[in-house]
XYZ file of C-alpha atoms in Angstrom:
744
model
C 37.138 67.849 67.260
C 39.698 66.408 69.675
C 38.749 63.278 71.558
C 39.620 62.944 75.254
C 39.959 59.202 75.620
C 41.330 58.968 79.163
C 41.000 60.719 82.527
C 44.408 62.206 82.252
C 43.306 64.464 79.345
C 46.715 63.794 77.716
C 45.330 63.825 74.171
C 45.044 67.681 73.970
C 45.283 70.742 76.062
C 42.211 72.986 75.631
C 42.450 76.710 75.108
C 39.424 77.433 77.225
C 37.628 76.190 80.323
C 33.924 76.775 80.999
C 32.469 76.997 84.523
C 28.840 75.953 84.649
C 26.343 76.051 87.484
C 22.857 75.090 88.461
C 21.672 76.816 91.652
C 18.394 77.059 93.514
C 19.424 79.234 96.494
C 22.555 80.835 95.193
C 25.186 78.669 96.902
C 26.235 76.812 93.764
C 26.253 80.024 91.777
C 28.478 81.844 94.302
C 30.908 78.916 94.530
C 31.039 78.534 90.729
C 31.599 82.247 90.223
C 34.432 82.269 92.776
C 36.093 79.439 90.921
C 35.658 81.143 87.586
C 37.094 84.387 88.930
C 40.068 82.615 90.436
C 40.675 80.645 87.199
C 40.775 83.882 85.259
C 43.330 85.315 87.711
C 45.490 82.218 87.382
C 45.714 82.697 83.678
C 43.090 80.376 82.301
C 40.809 81.530 79.547
C 37.668 81.056 81.588
C 33.989 81.399 80.771
C 31.063 81.240 83.208
C 27.378 80.377 82.516
C 24.231 79.022 84.024
C 23.327 75.614 82.552
C 20.041 76.813 81.055
C 22.049 79.069 78.778
C 23.420 76.029 77.048
C 22.330 77.303 73.567
C 23.741 80.723 74.175
C 27.295 79.488 74.913
C 27.173 76.380 72.710
C 27.463 73.542 75.240
C 27.779 70.900 72.558
C 31.076 72.476 71.490
C 32.551 72.852 75.039
C 35.588 70.556 75.525
C 36.515 71.344 79.116
C 33.919 72.081 81.714
C 33.704 72.423 85.510
C 30.130 71.947 86.886
C 28.891 73.109 90.240
C 25.375 71.868 90.822
C 23.059 71.743 93.787
C 20.056 69.535 94.472
C 16.656 70.823 95.521
C 13.430 69.157 96.754
C 13.546 65.376 96.669
C 16.591 65.029 94.526
C 15.445 67.422 91.838
C 17.723 69.672 89.761
C 17.524 73.440 90.262
C 15.071 75.405 88.151
C 17.693 77.133 86.167
C 18.889 73.832 84.664
C 15.613 72.315 83.386
C 16.321 73.115 79.714
C 19.793 71.710 79.983
C 18.532 68.402 81.270
C 16.177 68.032 78.389
C 18.979 68.304 75.796
C 21.224 66.116 77.933
C 18.574 63.328 78.068
C 18.192 63.517 74.256
C 21.985 63.239 73.823
C 22.279 60.327 76.046
C 19.292 58.455 74.759
C 20.531 55.151 73.265
C 23.848 55.723 75.062
C 25.382 57.635 72.131
C 28.910 59.072 72.229
C 27.563 62.579 71.811
C 30.057 64.092 74.343
C 33.120 62.025 73.714
C 35.013 65.286 73.185
C 34.111 66.591 76.707
C 36.436 66.503 79.789
C 34.708 67.557 82.977
C 34.760 67.898 86.721
C 31.750 67.989 88.997
C 31.256 69.568 92.330
C 27.893 68.666 93.883
C 26.148 70.437 96.777
C 23.615 68.569 98.764
C 22.325 67.753 102.225
C 22.376 64.314 103.854
C 19.167 65.186 105.658
C 17.537 64.425 102.355
C 17.355 60.922 100.980
C 18.743 61.559 97.513
C 21.921 63.240 98.583
C 23.604 65.194 95.718
C 21.297 63.525 93.260
C 21.852 66.190 90.566
C 25.592 65.710 90.593
C 25.281 61.917 90.647
C 22.879 61.946 87.667
C 24.998 64.418 85.741
C 28.088 62.366 86.212
C 26.253 59.174 85.111
C 24.672 60.711 82.047
C 27.828 62.426 80.835
C 29.831 59.147 81.210
C 27.101 57.347 79.269
C 27.475 59.998 76.536
C 31.199 59.280 76.251
C 32.544 62.197 78.267
C 35.595 61.775 80.569
C 36.069 63.066 84.131
C 39.491 64.683 84.357
C 39.116 65.132 88.161
C 37.164 63.111 90.773
C 33.664 64.230 91.649
C 33.243 66.169 94.891
C 30.061 65.882 96.993
C 29.680 68.584 99.678
C 27.182 68.200 102.567
C 25.408 71.265 103.819
C 24.292 69.238 106.842
C 27.837 69.195 108.156
C 29.228 72.278 106.329
C 29.873 72.690 102.648
C 33.407 74.021 103.275
C 34.656 70.720 104.483
C 34.553 69.308 101.018
C 34.418 72.456 98.823
C 37.751 74.005 99.965
C 39.876 70.867 99.462
C 38.145 69.980 96.190
C 38.887 73.432 94.714
C 42.425 73.287 95.989
C 43.017 70.046 94.148
C 41.190 71.263 91.003
C 43.864 73.674 89.837
C 46.689 71.238 89.113
C 44.285 68.864 87.474
C 42.835 71.621 85.334
C 46.336 72.759 84.312
C 46.888 69.342 82.728
C 43.893 69.664 80.393
C 43.642 73.466 79.771
C 46.122 76.158 78.902
C 47.196 78.556 81.611
C 49.250 81.680 81.040
C 51.820 81.728 83.864
C 52.726 85.381 83.384
C 49.108 86.513 83.752
C 48.630 84.367 86.786
C 51.790 85.727 88.411
C 50.825 89.219 87.537
C 47.563 88.741 89.459
C 49.432 87.539 92.404
C 48.179 83.961 92.105
C 50.415 80.921 91.559
C 49.557 78.766 88.574
C 50.751 75.731 90.522
C 48.903 74.078 93.330
C 48.780 76.568 96.177
C 51.181 75.984 98.987
C 49.469 76.773 102.249
C 50.825 80.086 103.539
C 50.316 80.645 107.270
C 48.844 84.051 108.221
C 50.594 85.524 111.216
C 48.591 86.839 114.051
C 49.408 90.285 115.373
C 49.023 91.928 118.716
C 48.230 95.625 118.957
C 46.352 98.162 116.909
C 47.223 99.179 113.361
C 45.691 101.640 111.012
C 46.586 99.496 107.991
C 44.161 96.960 106.702
C 46.894 95.110 104.916
C 49.478 94.798 107.708
C 50.639 91.194 108.081
C 54.000 91.374 109.772
C 54.891 88.283 111.782
C 54.076 88.581 115.450
C 53.554 86.203 118.314
C 50.328 85.548 120.108
C 50.245 83.662 123.357
C 53.053 82.953 125.849
C 55.660 84.987 124.057
C 53.500 88.076 123.952
C 52.047 87.725 127.446
C 52.470 90.540 129.777
C 52.168 93.304 127.233
C 49.040 95.536 127.483
C 48.201 94.689 123.874
C 48.404 91.017 124.501
C 46.328 91.251 127.652
C 43.676 93.238 125.841
C 43.633 90.856 122.933
C 43.492 87.777 125.149
C 40.622 89.239 127.095
C 38.777 90.148 123.945
C 39.334 86.831 122.265
C 38.392 84.933 125.333
C 35.038 86.636 125.462
C 32.340 87.655 123.123
C 31.975 89.441 119.798
C 29.345 91.770 121.168
C 28.478 95.209 119.971
C 26.063 97.716 121.429
C 27.966 100.943 121.071
C 26.811 102.235 117.680
C 23.563 103.982 117.009
C 22.838 101.538 114.232
C 22.473 98.682 116.642
C 19.543 100.231 118.391
C 18.051 102.749 115.972
C 16.045 100.181 113.990
C 16.105 96.947 115.957
C 17.748 95.501 112.851
C 20.994 94.414 114.539
C 21.367 91.562 116.977
C 24.596 90.786 118.857
C 26.674 87.652 118.251
C 28.018 85.541 121.098
C 31.335 83.866 120.096
C 34.045 82.350 122.169
C 37.533 82.945 120.798
C 39.572 81.318 123.529
C 40.887 78.718 121.139
C 43.032 81.443 119.598
C 45.097 81.984 122.719
C 47.587 79.206 121.864
C 47.906 80.078 118.176
C 50.826 81.848 116.616
C 49.664 81.615 113.095
C 46.499 80.758 111.190
C 46.488 78.173 108.375
C 43.970 76.916 105.920
C 42.287 80.256 105.153
C 40.560 80.429 101.743
C 41.864 82.549 98.956
C 40.596 86.210 99.032
C 38.136 86.665 96.179
C 39.326 89.426 93.791
C 37.423 92.648 93.606
C 35.550 92.553 90.310
C 33.029 95.380 90.684
C 33.225 99.147 90.495
C 30.381 101.476 91.479
C 29.969 104.696 89.502
C 27.420 107.413 90.170
C 25.316 108.455 87.176
C 23.769 111.715 86.304
C 20.119 112.448 87.056
C 18.868 112.221 83.524
C 15.649 110.423 82.844
C 17.234 107.358 81.233
C 19.356 106.819 84.356
C 16.529 107.199 86.918
C 14.088 104.393 87.656
C 10.626 105.943 87.818
C 9.008 105.563 91.268
C 6.778 102.537 91.617
C 3.061 102.850 91.922
C 1.954 102.685 95.578
C 0.306 99.367 95.031
C 3.538 97.692 93.731
C 5.670 95.717 96.114
C 8.273 94.334 93.703
C 11.809 95.144 92.371
C 11.903 98.474 90.492
C 13.286 96.536 87.527
C 10.359 94.078 87.501
C 9.407 94.937 83.909
C 12.770 93.556 82.704
C 12.170 90.303 84.573
C 8.715 89.793 83.058
C 10.069 90.582 79.552
C 13.025 88.156 79.625
C 12.756 85.320 77.120
C 11.315 82.072 78.492
C 11.138 78.792 76.651
C 7.967 78.035 78.628
C 5.848 81.251 78.731
C 3.873 79.937 81.725
C 7.070 80.273 83.826
C 7.559 83.993 83.178
C 7.246 86.263 86.287
C 4.137 88.360 86.472
C 2.301 90.623 88.950
C -0.357 89.080 91.182
C -2.619 90.927 93.504
C -2.898 90.134 97.266
C -6.612 89.703 97.852
C -6.848 88.406 101.352
C -4.822 87.133 104.327
C -6.422 84.848 106.948
C -4.809 83.422 110.081
C -5.397 79.629 110.273
C -4.064 79.079 113.730
C -5.502 80.333 117.020
C -3.812 83.183 118.895
C -2.478 80.642 121.394
C -0.678 78.590 118.788
C 3.135 78.378 118.939
C 3.387 79.426 115.294
C 1.235 81.748 113.275
C 0.052 80.141 109.987
C -1.529 82.372 107.382
C -3.528 81.629 104.271
C -2.982 84.136 101.471
C -5.038 84.413 98.326
C -3.612 85.963 95.183
C -5.587 87.119 92.129
C -3.943 86.204 88.808
C -6.185 88.515 86.901
C -4.386 89.754 83.761
C -1.863 86.784 83.853
C -3.371 85.038 80.859
C -0.205 83.104 80.206
C -0.638 81.251 83.522
C -4.341 80.420 83.236
C -4.727 76.770 82.080
C -1.105 76.027 82.702
C -1.100 75.046 86.362
C -2.458 72.120 88.331
C -3.053 71.147 91.944
C 0.351 70.195 93.369
C 2.302 72.923 91.581
C 4.357 75.541 93.393
C 5.383 79.073 92.675
C 8.096 81.646 93.560
C 7.637 84.954 95.295
C 10.190 87.678 94.736
C 10.442 89.151 98.250
C 12.726 91.906 99.522
C 15.068 92.094 102.514
C 13.753 93.990 105.490
C 13.839 97.736 104.749
C 15.010 98.697 108.261
C 17.821 96.167 107.982
C 18.950 97.684 104.652
C 18.775 101.246 105.965
C 20.815 100.236 108.985
C 23.334 98.423 106.786
C 23.757 101.522 104.608
C 24.293 103.599 107.723
C 26.944 101.119 108.874
C 28.647 101.493 105.513
C 28.671 105.296 106.028
C 26.282 105.811 103.101
C 23.789 108.514 103.840
C 20.084 108.081 103.087
C 20.377 110.526 100.130
C 23.391 108.761 98.697
C 21.726 105.421 99.069
C 18.772 106.539 96.954
C 20.889 107.939 94.102
C 21.212 105.750 90.986
C 24.551 104.022 90.432
C 25.945 101.884 87.710
C 28.072 98.763 88.366
C 31.114 98.256 86.113
C 33.557 95.434 85.588
C 37.033 96.125 87.021
C 38.597 93.572 84.667
C 37.162 93.320 81.116
C 37.927 89.632 81.173
C 35.898 88.843 84.243
C 32.072 89.093 84.116
C 30.015 90.519 86.987
C 28.028 88.097 89.049
C 24.678 87.362 87.429
C 22.529 89.202 89.979
C 24.617 92.354 89.577
C 25.131 92.300 85.850
C 21.875 94.035 84.966
C 22.993 97.184 86.864
C 25.785 97.753 84.338
C 23.319 98.859 81.779
C 20.358 99.690 83.961
C 21.429 101.845 86.960
C 19.662 101.428 90.249
C 20.086 102.898 93.708
C 22.339 101.151 96.212
C 19.293 100.891 98.534
C 17.257 99.013 95.945
C 20.158 96.767 94.990
C 20.611 95.735 98.593
C 16.820 95.491 99.158
C 15.939 93.295 96.168
C 19.089 91.770 94.612
C 21.547 90.688 97.416
C 20.841 88.294 100.284
C 21.891 90.190 103.410
C 20.581 87.353 105.559
C 22.551 84.503 103.883
C 24.649 82.189 106.055
C 28.231 83.473 106.184
C 30.820 81.745 104.047
C 34.465 81.443 104.995
C 35.643 83.206 101.790
C 33.381 86.207 102.686
C 34.903 86.385 106.146
C 38.405 86.174 104.747
C 37.675 89.070 102.452
C 36.155 91.155 105.266
C 39.369 90.614 107.324
C 41.226 92.742 104.794
C 38.984 95.677 105.505
C 39.608 95.819 109.324
C 41.606 98.671 110.757
C 41.958 96.950 114.170
C 44.167 93.901 114.547
C 41.752 92.164 116.914
C 38.919 92.292 114.384
C 41.221 91.201 111.577
C 42.531 88.229 113.509
C 39.154 87.094 114.638
C 37.847 87.138 111.049
C 40.968 85.282 109.812
C 40.432 82.726 112.560
C 36.759 82.237 111.646
C 37.735 81.599 108.054
C 40.490 79.134 108.923
C 40.596 75.405 109.580
C 41.539 76.011 113.239
C 38.420 78.106 113.645
C 35.995 75.508 112.339
C 34.125 75.007 115.597
C 33.637 78.772 116.198
C 32.614 79.232 112.516
C 29.970 76.463 112.927
C 28.672 78.347 116.032
C 28.601 81.563 114.030
C 26.446 79.908 111.303
C 24.199 78.413 113.938
C 23.494 81.939 115.198
C 22.234 82.888 111.671
C 23.706 86.396 111.578
C 22.717 89.017 109.015
C 25.391 90.959 107.226
C 24.784 93.867 109.596
C 25.242 91.556 112.622
C 28.638 90.556 111.179
C 29.810 94.079 110.587
C 28.672 95.253 114.032
C 30.494 92.367 115.696
C 33.745 93.523 114.100
C 33.461 97.331 114.436
C 36.625 98.298 112.546
C 35.554 96.275 109.496
C 34.472 98.816 106.895
C 34.386 97.392 103.335
C 33.440 99.680 100.516
C 29.822 99.263 99.397
C 30.696 97.823 96.001
C 32.991 95.252 97.697
C 30.154 94.119 99.888
C 27.776 93.825 96.948
C 29.982 91.393 95.163
C 30.577 89.300 98.288
C 26.860 88.840 98.952
C 24.972 86.044 97.226
C 21.906 86.707 95.172
C 18.582 87.020 96.928
C 16.666 84.062 95.752
C 12.856 83.954 95.322
C 11.032 81.908 97.948
C 8.881 78.909 96.877
C 5.419 77.976 98.149
C 2.957 75.178 97.368
C -0.326 76.180 95.771
C -3.215 74.870 97.942
C -6.090 75.045 95.574
C -7.059 73.608 92.235
C -7.810 75.381 88.958
C -11.032 73.437 88.664
C -12.483 75.729 91.442
C -10.823 79.023 90.346
C -8.166 79.158 87.622
C -7.410 82.811 88.286
C -6.508 82.447 91.976
C -3.652 80.996 93.917
C -3.935 80.232 97.584
C -0.949 79.267 99.711
C -0.327 78.687 103.456
C 2.845 79.387 105.440
C 4.197 79.689 108.914
C 5.480 83.206 109.792
C 9.196 82.524 110.359
C 10.107 84.168 113.684
C 12.225 82.294 116.228
C 14.888 82.649 118.875
C 18.325 81.014 118.977
C 19.573 80.270 122.475
C 23.214 80.873 123.259
C 25.234 80.912 126.545
C 26.188 84.325 127.633
C 29.486 85.398 129.320
C 28.014 84.790 132.822
C 26.641 81.360 131.954
C 23.214 82.814 131.503
C 21.075 81.867 128.500
C 20.521 84.588 125.900
C 17.936 84.474 123.213
C 18.799 85.996 119.817
C 15.614 86.801 117.798
C 15.653 85.789 114.141
C 13.190 86.348 111.333
C 12.609 85.019 107.835
C 12.831 87.188 104.732
C 9.554 86.480 102.930
C 6.941 85.478 105.455
C 7.143 88.454 107.811
C 6.999 90.717 104.701
C 3.903 88.934 103.416
C 2.233 89.218 106.822
C 2.742 93.000 106.737
C 1.509 93.532 103.194
C -1.924 95.172 102.900
C -4.521 93.843 100.547
C -4.540 95.093 96.954
C -0.746 95.200 96.780
C 0.750 93.594 93.676
C 3.738 91.318 94.098
C 6.010 89.587 91.540
C 5.487 85.797 91.319
C 6.312 82.941 88.822
C 5.120 79.429 88.473
C 7.746 76.783 89.035
C 8.394 73.736 86.877
C 6.855 70.662 88.578
C 9.949 68.571 87.886
C 8.972 65.687 90.207
C 5.365 65.614 88.781
C 3.908 66.005 92.276
C 0.438 65.983 90.953
C -2.818 63.961 91.015
C -2.886 61.226 88.386
C -4.459 62.221 85.144
C -7.396 60.543 83.498
C -9.316 57.560 84.836
C -6.576 56.364 87.175
C -8.098 54.107 89.835
C -5.087 53.687 92.050
C -5.543 54.594 95.748
C -3.960 57.917 96.808
C -2.112 58.178 100.207
C -1.107 61.643 101.318
C 1.130 62.515 104.260
C 1.202 66.211 105.137
C 1.734 67.457 108.662
C 1.458 71.210 109.370
C 1.619 73.370 106.238
C 2.632 70.221 104.350
C -1.014 69.675 103.917
C -1.250 72.586 101.508
C -0.956 70.817 98.162
C -3.401 68.099 99.332
C -6.081 70.725 99.810
C -5.678 71.309 96.078
C -5.722 67.554 95.425
C -9.027 67.261 97.387
C -10.575 70.312 95.642
C -9.746 68.594 92.387
C -11.278 65.287 93.586
C -14.406 67.102 94.772
C -14.888 68.664 91.304
C -14.360 65.279 89.694
C -16.911 63.607 91.877
C -19.424 66.386 91.255
C -18.952 65.992 87.506
C -19.299 62.158 87.843
C -22.428 62.539 89.964
C -23.954 64.701 87.267
C -23.276 61.891 84.875
C -24.933 59.388 87.171
C -21.724 57.759 88.449
C -21.744 56.736 92.127
C -19.053 58.348 94.404
C -18.292 54.877 95.712
C -16.583 54.079 92.466
C -13.890 56.699 93.121
C -10.497 55.530 94.249
C -9.533 55.802 97.933
C -7.944 59.037 99.178
C -6.327 58.719 102.607
C -4.728 61.765 104.364
C -2.311 61.595 107.339
C -2.146 64.926 109.029
C -0.338 66.041 112.193
C 0.229 69.130 114.276
C 0.834 70.229 117.832
C -2.744 70.839 118.926
C -6.130 69.975 117.528
C -7.552 73.147 119.154
C -4.854 75.605 118.063
C -3.265 74.510 114.850
C -5.391 71.882 113.046
C -5.175 73.512 109.627
C -8.160 73.386 107.343
C -9.940 71.210 109.864
C -13.498 72.238 108.981
C -12.897 71.695 105.246
C -11.176 68.297 105.740
C -13.924 67.012 107.991
C -16.586 68.200 105.551
C -14.833 66.479 102.668
C -14.597 63.325 104.751
C -18.396 63.478 105.419
C -19.040 63.966 101.703
C -16.830 61.049 100.651
C -14.296 63.255 98.891
C -11.697 62.237 101.458
C -12.034 58.501 102.219
C -9.991 58.462 105.381
C -8.400 61.065 107.679
C -5.776 59.976 110.214
C -4.560 62.632 112.599
C -2.076 63.009 115.386
C -1.531 65.872 117.816
C 1.959 65.834 119.423
C 1.074 68.061 122.407
C -2.450 66.792 123.154
C -2.100 63.075 123.983
C 0.312 60.842 125.799
C -1.198 57.678 124.486
C -1.998 58.361 120.817
C 0.347 58.671 117.869
C 2.599 61.672 118.271
C 3.840 62.186 114.695
C 2.561 61.175 111.254
C 5.014 58.207 110.985
C 3.513 56.863 114.222
C -0.002 57.160 112.787
C 1.079 55.394 109.684
C 2.678 52.585 111.713
C -0.754 51.988 113.431
C -2.132 51.134 109.987
C 0.912 49.335 108.742
C -0.776 46.262 107.235
C -3.371 48.354 105.382
C -0.802 50.727 103.994
C 1.550 47.993 102.816
C -1.330 46.140 101.154
C -2.393 49.300 99.295
C 1.154 50.004 98.145
C 2.194 46.486 97.242
C -1.049 44.841 96.066
C -2.901 47.864 94.658
C 0.077 50.003 93.429
C -1.142 52.992 95.519
C 0.370 56.426 94.916
C 2.154 57.847 97.994
C 2.664 61.611 98.346
C 4.682 63.221 101.221
C 4.986 66.971 101.669
C 6.737 68.929 104.433
C 9.986 69.307 106.328
C 12.827 67.290 104.895
C 15.239 67.171 107.892
C 12.678 65.893 110.397
C 9.408 64.548 108.977
C 10.540 63.595 105.534
C 13.498 61.552 106.740
C 11.473 59.993 109.566
C 8.611 58.955 107.248
C 11.061 57.410 104.798
C 12.712 55.397 107.586
C 9.350 54.325 108.927
C 8.259 53.138 105.490
C 11.424 51.069 105.148
C 10.862 49.520 108.512
C 7.301 48.721 107.628
C 8.446 47.007 104.432
C 10.895 44.842 106.356
C 8.231 43.732 108.819
C 5.593 43.161 106.119
C 8.006 41.011 104.163
C 7.901 38.391 106.934
C 4.147 38.013 106.607
C 3.993 38.376 102.796
C 7.264 37.282 101.170
C 5.388 36.820 97.877
C 5.675 40.545 97.178
C 9.451 40.538 97.243
C 11.808 38.803 94.840
C 14.739 38.375 97.217
C 14.858 38.423 101.013
C 18.450 39.330 101.926
C 18.218 38.565 105.605
C 18.200 34.788 105.474
C 18.095 34.289 109.221
C 14.969 36.295 109.804
C 13.521 35.646 106.319
C 12.701 39.252 105.754
C 13.692 42.190 103.613
C 16.837 43.974 104.741
C 16.766 47.725 105.504
C 18.982 48.393 102.412
C 16.591 46.398 100.251
C 13.631 48.302 101.668
C 15.227 51.652 100.918
C 15.897 50.387 97.327
C 12.187 49.531 97.001
C 11.317 53.087 98.001
C 13.892 54.399 95.555
C 12.340 52.368 92.782
C 8.844 53.621 93.669
C 10.277 57.176 93.486
C 11.769 56.511 90.029
C 8.368 55.090 88.967
C 6.665 58.261 90.228
C 4.594 56.197 92.751
C 6.329 57.707 95.811
C 6.432 61.477 95.319
C 7.864 63.911 97.850
C 7.697 67.694 98.016
C 10.160 68.469 100.776
C 11.867 71.596 102.011
C 14.620 72.357 104.443
């Protein structure tokens, strides 16, 4: 096997390049697929796989690979890469040269609101290097906090010349596909004034001073200076599914051409109607089933860990935990796992699970109407086919090549019609506009010059229907829209009970996601655009006895109570619904104490359990208050520290403030008694603030107790520096003493 000994890849030129992804929400998958599809059009012999299929495609034999990987939770790899990481750890154990034949490039997706930014990409790079692999192109780290496109677009642009040095490319095929095999030269897109019936017209035209005075220019200027609002079609009002967008395009007035637009993704999918024979028709679901019509195929897929296979669970009860006056509605749902024997005995308090939820039915019906697909047509089965035999369909659409489904069901269960818009999608939609104004606006939004307006578009969280309604002449074929939409990912929730109480039930708590985004209207008034989540409103509407599709998730971070006779103190930080897994912890502790009491062991011998909980109001949204106070009275919960941000002007406002009030006690528990610290909840706010507060506490405590610290970097103040304190927290995280279950 050839050996790539330097980053130039000069030793050999590979005949194939493999694009690999690990994705939790679909972003990394979509970006990886777009790169794979472009590589094939450029003439590379390209393959595309999810990392967990490493045995299927023979990862150990791959010589040139491009990875796109995201990070989830507190620096954890996505679920669909867990098996890959196990084989990679084995290969790198002892720092062998197992992958000395591999040349690779890595694009990492992360969010700087999380502490371990792009941790999956960083770890992958480190372990591949330790195993002898060579990076042929510098690693890219994209930040979703500021916009992935800022890094992704330039990284992909530079990838192609680097890839051409290590992998074969057929120039004739690339040219035939209309794509240059060399690094792309940026081609300005001319802006037009007027109205054209052609979606491909791109003749040079001026916009601005040179075109001023013409009726077309005046109309365009007025339109671009104002709002992308739409209220003319019946779709916008028939279901309530559509909300207007408020966008200011005045920045376009001085432009004559647009530069920096992404490449238009090629059309890879064809939609073919199928006959009405039994094998082509999905039988109607039973009335008590609320799951994808193809759920049986999902449950029958092969799983290396049978406990992770999806299964049907029955909704037994829904209880509102907050008062009617609370700002948010928090629900507690109980699922029966009866019949799911493969899960019984395999889960613990602290685990989480996925729910396969659909898009809103009214939204999907309105979207089909917008696509000029009648209700009858939308319900007929269709098969999806590859346009190009050499380019695979996206993973979430591939099943419909052999198992036809209706367009309605595909949009309802397989495609995310509420996903944040991507520039490449907007660029593709521009080619399906029959009006120049709509085309130019979409081109502008996808360009570098339109970055500020694009950011505002994303802030307004439009659905796919909102986008199409904002640009009325944009009418993409249904199959084109399917391939542009990312997969609809299952939603994850923490289990808030313990199997010691009931192994055949899962309980979970969540806030119903409904909110308004404020925008400034054309008359300087404030408009409120209502937005809703995908899963939680659906769960709220589901009646009892409905069966839904769920699957246990791998607990990669080991966010669980210590096993066995562990006597270390346990500190839990869980404001709002972040308290959910700790209810399971405390159920488990209550059972342990009951068992110990039956054996004559005093409850005083149990290690300390201390919970920090916070919410807006004690009266309206103190979740599980009765149970927590009862556990405290019984000695199950040693200490309960609370804070209510809207109730008191003098007490602690947030959990980090409550922790600071007990700084010396907490630091003593963590440093002298090796306490376990668990944090669960919002990553961008609470998770980051608690982490910073802990670092500040360590710095202050080091002045009083320098004996706990090897080196005090700040010689003047004789204390730990902030960087050192953050390193301590990172070490605790590595040692599984500081465990965080965080979400965006």
